[in-house]
CSV table of C-alpha atoms in Angstrom, one decimal:
chain,number,residue,atom,x,y,z
A,1,MET,CA,0.0,0.0,0.0
A,2,LEU,CA,1.6,3.3,-1.1
A,3,CYS,CA,0.8,6.7,0.2
A,4,SER,CA,-0.9,9.2,-2.1
A,5,ILE,CA,0.5,12.7,-1.5
A,6,HIS,CA,0.9,15.8,-3.5
A,7,GLN,CA,4.1,16.3,-5.4
A,8,SER,CA,6.0,19.4,-4.2
A,9,THR,CA,9.5,20.8,-4.0
A,10,HIS,CA,8.7,22.5,-0.7
A,11,ASN,CA,9.6,21.2,2.8
A,12,SER,CA,6.7,20.0,4.9
A,13,ASN,CA,6.0,17.6,7.8
A,14,ASN,CA,9.1,17.6,9.9
A,15,GLY,CA,11.3,18.8,7.0
A,16,HIS,CA,10.5,15.8,4.7
A,17,THR,CA,10.4,16.8,1.1
A,18,THR,CA,8.5,15.2,-1.8
A,19,ILE,CA,10.3,15.2,-5.2
A,20,ASN,CA,9.4,15.4,-8.8
A,21,PRO,CA,11.6,13.0,-10.7
A,22,SER,CA,11.8,15.4,-13.7
A,23,ASP,CA,13.3,18.1,-11.6
A,24,GLU,CA,15.8,16.1,-9.6
A,25,PRO,CA,19.2,14.8,-10.4
A,26,GLN,CA,19.5,11.1,-11.2
A,27,LEU,CA,19.1,8.8,-8.2
A,28,LEU,CA,21.5,6.2,-9.7
A,29,PRO,CA,23.9,7.3,-12.5
A,30,GLY,CA,23.0,5.9,-15.9
A,31,LEU,CA,19.4,5.0,-15.0
A,32,PRO,CA,16.2,6.9,-15.3
A,33,ASN,CA,14.7,7.8,-11.9
A,34,HIS,CA,11.6,5.5,-12.3
A,35,LEU,CA,13.9,2.5,-12.6
A,36,ALA,CA,16.2,3.7,-9.9
A,37,GLN,CA,13.2,4.0,-7.6
A,38,ILE,CA,12.3,0.4,-8.1
A,39,ILE,CA,15.8,-0.7,-7.3
A,40,LEU,CA,16.2,1.5,-4.3
A,41,SER,CA,12.8,0.4,-2.9
A,42,THR,CA,14.3,-3.0,-2.2
A,43,VAL,CA,16.9,-1.4,0.1
A,44,ARG,CA,16.2,-1.0,3.8
A,45,PRO,CA,15.2,2.6,4.5
A,46,SER,CA,17.6,3.1,7.3
A,47,LEU,CA,20.5,2.3,4.9
A,48,LEU,CA,19.2,4.7,2.3
A,49,SER,CA,18.8,7.5,4.9
A,50,ALA,CA,22.5,7.2,5.9
A,51,VAL,CA,23.9,7.5,2.3
A,52,CYS,CA,22.8,10.9,1.0
A,53,ARG,CA,20.2,13.6,1.3
A,54,GLN,CA,18.5,12.8,-2.0
A,55,TRP,CA,18.0,9.1,-1.1
A,56,ARG,CA,16.8,10.2,2.3
A,57,HIS,CA,14.1,12.4,0.7
A,58,LEU,CA,13.1,9.5,-1.6
A,59,ILE,CA,12.0,7.5,1.5
A,60,TYR,CA,9.2,10.0,2.2
A,61,THR,CA,7.8,10.2,-1.3
A,62,PRO,CA,4.9,8.2,-2.9
A,63,TYR,CA,7.5,6.4,-5.0
A,64,PHE,CA,8.8,4.5,-2.0
A,65,PRO,CA,6.9,1.8,-0.1
A,66,PRO,CA,5.9,3.0,3.4
A,67,PHE,CA,8.1,1.6,6.2
A,68,LEU,CA,6.8,0.4,9.6
A,69,SER,CA,6.3,3.0,12.3
A,70,LEU,CA,5.4,2.9,15.9
A,71,TYR,CA,1.9,4.2,16.9
A,72,THR,CA,0.9,5.1,20.5
A,73,ILE,CA,-2.2,6.2,22.3
A,74,VAL,CA,-1.3,8.4,25.3
A,75,ALA,CA,-3.1,10.0,28.2
A,76,THR,CA,-1.8,13.2,29.7
A,77,ASN,CA,-2.1,14.3,33.4
A,78,ASN,CA,-5.2,16.4,32.3
A,79,ASN,CA,-6.8,13.2,31.1
A,80,ASP,CA,-6.5,14.3,27.5
A,81,ILE,CA,-6.1,11.5,24.9
A,82,ASN,CA,-3.7,11.9,22.0
A,83,PHE,CA,-2.5,9.8,19.1
A,84,PHE,CA,1.2,9.8,17.9
A,85,SER,CA,3.4,8.0,15.4
A,86,PHE,CA,7.2,7.5,15.7
A,87,ASP,CA,9.4,7.6,12.6
A,88,PRO,CA,12.3,5.2,13.2
A,89,ILE,CA,14.4,6.9,10.5
A,90,SER,CA,14.3,10.4,11.8
A,91,SER,CA,13.6,9.4,15.5
A,92,LYS,CA,10.7,11.9,15.6
A,93,TRP,CA,7.2,11.7,17.0
A,94,THR,CA,4.3,13.2,15.0
A,95,LEU,CA,0.9,14.1,16.5
A,96,LEU,CA,-1.9,12.4,14.6
A,97,PRO,CA,-5.4,13.9,14.1
A,98,TYR,CA,-8.0,13.2,16.8
A,99,PRO,CA,-11.1,11.4,15.6
A,100,LYS,CA,-13.7,14.2,15.0
A,101,PHE,CA,-17.4,13.2,14.7
A,102,ASP,CA,-20.8,14.6,15.4
A,103,PRO,CA,-21.6,14.2,18.3
A,104,PRO,CA,-18.0,14.5,19.6
A,105,ILE,CA,-16.4,11.4,21.0
A,106,ARG,CA,-14.7,11.7,24.3
A,107,PHE,CA,-12.6,9.1,26.1
A,108,ILE,CA,-11.6,8.9,29.7
A,109,HIS,CA,-8.6,6.9,31.0
A,110,ARG,CA,-8.8,7.8,34.7
A,111,HIS,CA,-11.6,9.3,36.9
A,112,PRO,CA,-11.2,11.1,40.3
A,113,SER,CA,-13.7,8.7,41.8
A,114,PHE,CA,-11.6,5.6,40.8
A,115,ILE,CA,-8.0,6.8,41.0
A,116,SER,CA,-6.6,3.3,41.3
A,117,ARG,CA,-8.5,1.9,38.3
A,118,LYS,CA,-7.6,2.5,34.6
A,119,LEU,CA,-10.3,2.7,32.1
A,120,ASP,CA,-8.8,1.1,29.0
A,121,ILE,CA,-9.1,2.2,25.4
A,122,GLN,CA,-9.0,-1.1,23.6
A,123,SER,CA,-7.4,-0.9,20.2
A,124,LEU,CA,-6.1,-3.3,17.5
A,125,THR,CA,-3.9,-3.3,14.4
A,126,VAL,CA,-6.1,-4.8,11.6
A,127,ASP,CA,-5.6,-4.9,7.8
A,128,ALA,CA,-3.1,-2.0,7.9
A,129,PHE,CA,-5.5,0.1,10.0
A,130,LEU,CA,-5.5,1.2,13.7
A,131,VAL,CA,-8.9,0.3,15.1
A,132,LEU,CA,-10.5,1.5,18.4
A,133,ILE,CA,-12.9,-1.1,19.7
A,134,ALA,CA,-14.0,-0.1,23.2
A,135,ALA,CA,-13.6,2.7,25.7
A,136,THR,CA,-15.3,4.5,28.5
A,137,ASP,CA,-16.8,8.0,28.4
A,138,HIS,CA,-17.1,10.6,31.2
A,139,ASN,CA,-20.5,9.1,32.3
A,140,PHE,CA,-18.9,5.6,32.7
A,141,LEU,CA,-20.8,4.4,29.6
A,142,PRO,CA,-19.4,2.7,26.5
A,143,ALA,CA,-17.8,5.6,24.5
A,144,LEU,CA,-18.1,3.8,21.1
A,145,SER,CA,-21.2,2.7,19.3
A,146,HIS,CA,-19.1,1.9,16.2
A,147,PRO,CA,-15.4,1.0,15.9
A,148,LEU,CA,-13.2,3.9,14.9
A,149,ILE,CA,-10.7,3.3,12.1
A,150,PHE,CA,-7.5,5.3,11.4
A,151,ASP,CA,-6.1,4.9,7.9
A,152,PRO,CA,-2.4,5.8,7.8
A,153,SER,CA,-2.5,6.2,4.0
A,154,THR,CA,-4.9,9.1,4.2
A,155,ARG,CA,-4.5,10.2,7.9
A,156,ASN,CA,-8.3,10.1,8.2
A,157,TRP,CA,-10.7,8.5,10.7
A,158,PHE,CA,-13.9,6.7,9.7
A,159,ARG,CA,-16.5,4.6,11.4
A,160,GLY,CA,-16.9,0.9,11.2
A,161,PRO,CA,-20.3,-1.0,11.4
A,162,GLN,CA,-22.5,-0.3,14.4
A,163,MET,CA,-21.8,-2.7,17.2
A,164,THR,CA,-24.7,-5.0,18.3
A,165,ASN,CA,-23.9,-4.0,21.9
A,166,PRO,CA,-21.5,-1.2,22.7
A,167,ARG,CA,-19.3,-2.4,25.6
A,168,ARG,CA,-16.3,-2.0,27.8
A,169,TRP,CA,-13.9,-4.4,29.4
A,170,CYS,CA,-14.2,-7.0,26.7
A,171,ALA,CA,-11.7,-9.4,25.1
A,172,ALA,CA,-10.6,-8.2,21.7
A,173,GLY,CA,-8.2,-9.6,19.0
A,174,CYS,CA,-7.9,-10.2,15.3
A,175,VAL,CA,-6.9,-13.0,12.9
A,176,ASN,CA,-6.5,-12.6,9.2
A,177,ASP,CA,-7.9,-9.1,9.1
A,178,THR,CA,-11.0,-10.2,11.1
A,179,VAL,CA,-11.8,-8.6,14.5
A,180,TYR,CA,-13.1,-10.9,17.3
A,181,VAL,CA,-14.8,-9.4,20.4
A,182,ALA,CA,-16.0,-11.5,23.3
A,183,SER,CA,-17.8,-10.6,26.5
A,184,GLY,CA,-17.7,-7.2,28.1
A,185,VAL,CA,-20.1,-4.8,29.9
A,186,GLY,CA,-22.4,-2.3,28.3
A,187,ALA,CA,-24.3,0.4,30.1
A,188,HIS,CA,-25.1,-2.2,32.7
A,189,TYR,CA,-24.0,-5.8,33.2
A,190,ARG,CA,-26.0,-8.3,31.2
A,191,GLY,CA,-25.4,-12.0,31.2
A,192,ASP,CA,-26.1,-12.4,27.5
A,193,VAL,CA,-23.7,-9.7,26.6
A,194,ALA,CA,-21.0,-11.1,28.9
A,195,LYS,CA,-21.2,-14.4,27.0
A,196,MET,CA,-21.6,-12.9,23.5
A,197,VAL,CA,-18.9,-13.4,20.9
A,198,GLU,CA,-18.9,-11.6,17.5
A,199,LYS,CA,-16.6,-11.0,14.5
A,200,TRP,CA,-16.2,-8.3,11.9
A,201,ASP,CA,-14.4,-8.7,8.6
A,202,VAL,CA,-12.5,-5.4,8.3
A,203,LYS,CA,-11.3,-6.1,4.7
A,204,ARG,CA,-14.8,-5.1,3.5
A,205,THR,CA,-13.6,-1.5,4.0
A,206,ARG,CA,-12.2,-1.7,0.5
A,207,HIS,CA,-15.7,-2.3,-0.9
A,208,CYS,CA,-17.6,0.4,1.0
A,209,ASN,CA,-17.7,4.1,1.3
A,210,MET,CA,-14.8,5.2,3.6
A,211,LEU,CA,-17.0,7.7,5.2
A,212,ALA,CA,-19.4,7.4,8.2
A,213,ASN,CA,-22.3,6.3,5.9
A,214,CYS,CA,-21.1,2.9,4.6
A,215,ARG,CA,-23.8,1.4,2.4
A,216,ASP,CA,-22.5,-2.1,2.3
A,217,TYR,CA,-24.9,-3.9,4.6
A,218,SER,CA,-22.8,-7.1,4.5
A,219,TRP,CA,-20.1,-5.1,6.4
A,220,ARG,CA,-21.4,-5.9,9.8
A,221,TRP,CA,-20.9,-7.9,13.0
A,222,GLU,CA,-21.6,-11.6,12.9
A,223,LYS,CA,-22.6,-13.7,15.9
A,224,LEU,CA,-20.4,-16.7,16.8
A,225,ALA,CA,-20.6,-19.5,19.4
A,226,GLY,CA,-20.9,-17.9,22.8
A,227,LEU,CA,-18.8,-18.3,26.0
A,228,LYS,CA,-20.0,-20.7,28.7
A,229,ASP,CA,-20.0,-17.8,31.3
A,230,GLY,CA,-19.2,-14.2,31.9
A,231,GLN,CA,-15.7,-14.6,33.3
A,232,PHE,CA,-14.2,-12.5,30.6
A,233,SER,CA,-16.1,-9.3,31.4
A,234,ARG,CA,-13.9,-8.4,34.4
A,235,GLU,CA,-11.1,-6.7,32.5
A,236,ALA,CA,-10.1,-5.3,29.1
A,237,VAL,CA,-7.9,-8.2,27.8
A,238,ASP,CA,-6.2,-9.0,24.6
A,239,ALA,CA,-7.3,-12.0,22.5
A,240,VAL,CA,-4.3,-13.4,20.5
A,241,GLY,CA,-4.5,-15.1,17.2
A,242,TYR,CA,-2.3,-18.2,17.1
A,243,LYS,CA,-2.3,-21.0,14.5
A,244,GLY,CA,-5.9,-20.5,13.4
A,245,LYS,CA,-7.3,-20.1,17.0
A,246,ILE,CA,-8.1,-17.2,19.3
A,247,CYS,CA,-6.4,-17.5,22.7
A,248,MET,CA,-7.3,-15.3,25.7
A,249,VAL,CA,-7.2,-15.2,29.5
A,250,ASN,CA,-9.6,-13.4,31.8
A,251,VAL,CA,-7.2,-11.6,34.1
A,252,LYS,CA,-3.9,-9.7,33.4
A,253,GLY,CA,-0.6,-10.3,35.0
A,254,ASN,CA,0.5,-13.0,37.5
A,255,ALA,CA,-2.9,-13.5,39.1
A,256,ALA,CA,-4.7,-16.8,38.9
A,257,LYS,CA,-6.6,-16.9,35.7
A,258,GLU,CA,-8.9,-18.9,33.4
A,259,GLY,CA,-8.0,-19.4,29.7
A,260,ALA,CA,-10.2,-20.1,26.7
A,261,VAL,CA,-9.4,-20.9,23.1
A,262,TYR,CA,-11.7,-20.4,20.1
A,263,ASP,CA,-11.3,-22.6,17.1
A,264,ILE,CA,-12.1,-20.4,14.1
A,265,LYS,CA,-12.7,-23.2,11.6
A,266,GLU,CA,-14.9,-25.2,13.9
A,267,ASN,CA,-16.7,-22.2,15.6
A,268,ARG,CA,-16.3,-23.7,19.0
A,269,TRP,CA,-14.6,-22.9,22.3
A,270,GLU,CA,-12.3,-25.2,24.2
A,271,LYS,CA,-10.2,-25.1,27.4
A,272,MET,CA,-6.7,-23.6,27.1
A,273,ALA,CA,-3.9,-26.1,27.6
A,274,VAL,CA,-2.6,-26.2,31.2
A,275,GLY,CA,1.0,-25.2,30.2
A,276,MET,CA,-0.2,-22.3,28.1
A,277,VAL,CA,-2.4,-20.8,30.8
A,278,SER,CA,0.1,-21.4,33.6
A,279,GLY,CA,2.8,-19.5,31.8
A,280,TRP,CA,0.6,-16.6,30.6
A,281,ASN,CA,1.8,-14.2,33.2
A,282,GLY,CA,2.2,-11.0,31.2
A,283,VAL,CA,1.4,-9.4,27.9
A,284,VAL,CA,1.4,-11.8,24.9
A,285,GLY,CA,1.9,-11.4,21.2
A,286,VAL,CA,2.6,-13.6,18.1
A,287,VAL,CA,5.5,-13.0,15.8
A,288,GLU,CA,5.7,-15.2,12.6
A,289,ASP,CA,3.5,-17.9,14.1
A,290,VAL,CA,5.5,-17.9,17.4
A,291,MET,CA,3.7,-16.9,20.6
A,292,TYR,CA,5.8,-14.8,23.1
A,293,VAL,CA,5.0,-13.7,26.6
A,294,VAL,CA,6.7,-10.8,28.5
A,295,ASP,CA,6.7,-11.7,32.2
A,296,GLU,CA,5.2,-8.9,34.2
A,297,LYS,CA,7.2,-9.7,37.3
A,298,ASN,CA,10.8,-10.3,36.1
A,299,GLY,CA,10.8,-8.9,32.6
A,300,GLY,CA,11.8,-12.2,31.0
A,301,VAL,CA,10.6,-13.1,27.5
A,302,ARG,CA,9.5,-16.7,26.7
A,303,LYS,CA,8.1,-18.4,23.6
A,304,TYR,CA,5.4,-21.1,23.6
A,305,ASP,CA,6.2,-24.7,22.5
A,306,ASP,CA,2.7,-26.1,21.6
A,307,GLU,CA,4.1,-29.6,21.0
A,308,HIS,CA,5.3,-29.9,24.7
A,309,ASP,CA,2.9,-27.4,26.2
A,310,CYS,CA,5.6,-25.3,27.8
A,311,TRP,CA,7.3,-22.0,27.5
A,312,GLU,CA,11.0,-21.7,26.5
A,313,GLU,CA,13.2,-18.8,27.7
A,314,VAL,CA,14.3,-16.2,25.1
A,315,ILE,CA,15.5,-13.5,27.4
A,316,LYS,CA,16.3,-14.2,31.1
A,317,GLY,CA,15.0,-10.9,32.4
A,318,SER,CA,15.4,-7.3,31.7
A,319,LYS,CA,14.8,-4.3,34.0
A,320,TYR,CA,13.3,-2.5,30.9
A,321,LEU,CA,10.6,-5.1,30.5
A,322,LYS,CA,9.5,-5.4,34.1
A,323,GLU,CA,5.8,-4.5,34.8
A,324,ALA,CA,5.0,-4.8,31.1
A,325,GLU,CA,1.5,-3.5,30.4
A,326,HIS,CA,1.1,-3.3,26.6
A,327,LEU,CA,2.6,-5.0,23.7
A,328,ALA,CA,2.7,-4.7,19.9
A,329,VAL,CA,4.4,-7.0,17.3
A,330,GLY,CA,5.5,-6.4,13.7
A,331,GLY,CA,8.5,-6.6,11.5
A,332,GLY,CA,10.1,-9.3,13.7
A,333,LYS,CA,10.0,-7.0,16.7
A,334,ILE,CA,8.1,-6.8,20.0
A,335,CYS,CA,7.4,-3.3,21.4
A,336,VAL,CA,6.6,-3.3,25.1
A,337,VAL,CA,5.2,-0.5,27.3
A,338,SER,CA,6.3,-0.7,30.9
A,339,GLY,CA,7.2,1.6,33.9
A,340,GLY,CA,3.6,2.7,34.4
A,341,GLY,CA,3.3,3.7,30.7
A,342,ARG,CA,6.5,5.9,30.9
A,343,ARG,CA,8.8,3.6,28.9
A,344,ILE,CA,8.7,1.9,25.4
A,345,THR,CA,11.2,-0.9,24.8
A,346,VAL,CA,11.8,-2.6,21.5
A,347,VAL,CA,13.0,-6.2,21.3
A,348,ASP,CA,14.3,-7.6,18.0
A,349,VAL,CA,13.4,-11.3,18.6
A,350,VAL,CA,14.7,-12.5,15.2
A,351,ALA,CA,18.2,-11.0,15.6
A,352,GLU,CA,21.1,-13.1,16.8
A,353,PRO,CA,21.7,-12.3,19.5
A,354,VAL,CA,18.4,-10.7,20.6
A,355,ARG,CA,18.6,-6.9,20.6
A,356,ILE,CA,16.9,-4.5,23.0
A,357,TRP,CA,16.6,-0.7,22.9
A,358,VAL,CA,14.5,2.0,24.5
A,359,VAL,CA,12.3,4.7,22.7
A,360,ASP,CA,11.4,7.8,24.7
A,361,PRO,CA,7.6,8.4,24.9
A,362,PRO,CA,6.2,11.3,22.8
A,363,LEU,CA,5.4,13.6,25.7
A,364,PRO,CA,7.0,14.1,29.1
A,365,GLU,CA,4.8,13.0,32.0
A,366,CYS,CA,2.4,11.2,29.7
A,367,GLU,CA,1.2,7.6,30.0
A,368,VAL,CA,1.3,5.4,27.0
A,369,ILE,CA,-1.8,3.3,27.1
A,370,SER,CA,-1.5,1.4,23.8
A,371,VAL,CA,1.1,0.7,21.2
A,372,HIS,CA,0.9,-0.6,17.6
A,373,ILE,CA,3.1,-1.2,14.6
A,374,LEU,CA,1.8,0.0,11.2
A,375,ASP,CA,2.9,1.6,8.0
A,376,ARG,CA,4.1,5.2,8.5
A,377,PRO,CA,1.3,7.8,8.2
A,378,CYS,CA,1.2,9.5,4.8
A,379,ASN,CA,2.5,13.1,4.6
A,380,ILE,CA,-0.4,15.0,3.1
């Protein structure tokens, strides 16, 4: 997916410049620029950036495939919610537009009456989009009647199909560009909603109007086999897609928990394997069909061996990964939020040996409440 931006010879967006091939010197001597662009697009952006100014500018044009960037949702001390993206080439954060709809949508992460409890904004990375699934408003009601979708290629927000039951504190995840939502609490607790499971095929965005008034009525939520009880309505938890199944536990961290696994092909729920649930003591993500857990207590990273139902050590323990709260995976890397939302740590799990480095949050004294890996936002 390529960005569509206006061609210009003027600087914009953090000094990045778009180029017109007819006005620029040759990118590679002896080759027309359109062929040079094809060749250079196969080179890692960080390498191109280090060579020369002209190649560095090429990275930010529509002629170069968008590279992966880090996206965060942050809460300030004033309870304001902001969205940022991090450019790994320039090491700069960019403020993204806030979703603007009528009536206005407002999220709350903390409330004076419940200082010790966080009110999560549940979000997913789906089909190259950032999708907000569930949140709480200032009246302690579900803030979203529709999912909100951010498209990096246009830097615009649009609504998804109306939810059957707007909710909070649900289990949410995705597999093959399809969102799965289980359990949760609406305006009040309801047993049928606490056991409800639904899916939504996000790929249908390509066949419908990308505005709020989508006319494709097949782009909707579909009901699936329900849960046996409402144990998963206690917290906002992540549901992880793993080898054709959805895996989730009902409580975060090292507390005693119950696990459940949904077989997508068979449309049925089954108990989680004993070894999997016993080692699920932190945030979990899947990289290239391998499930990793970051231990909340000691900061260790382990991967799951489904053949022996056990977890193998990848990293013994890191002070940077202790108290891990949120996790994103992409490009062979795991990005972990820890330290009360004040630290972002990147782990390259495919490198030999494994590499770890820290990225500073976008704002001082802010709390990172969600992290994602997506194509860089388009410079419009």
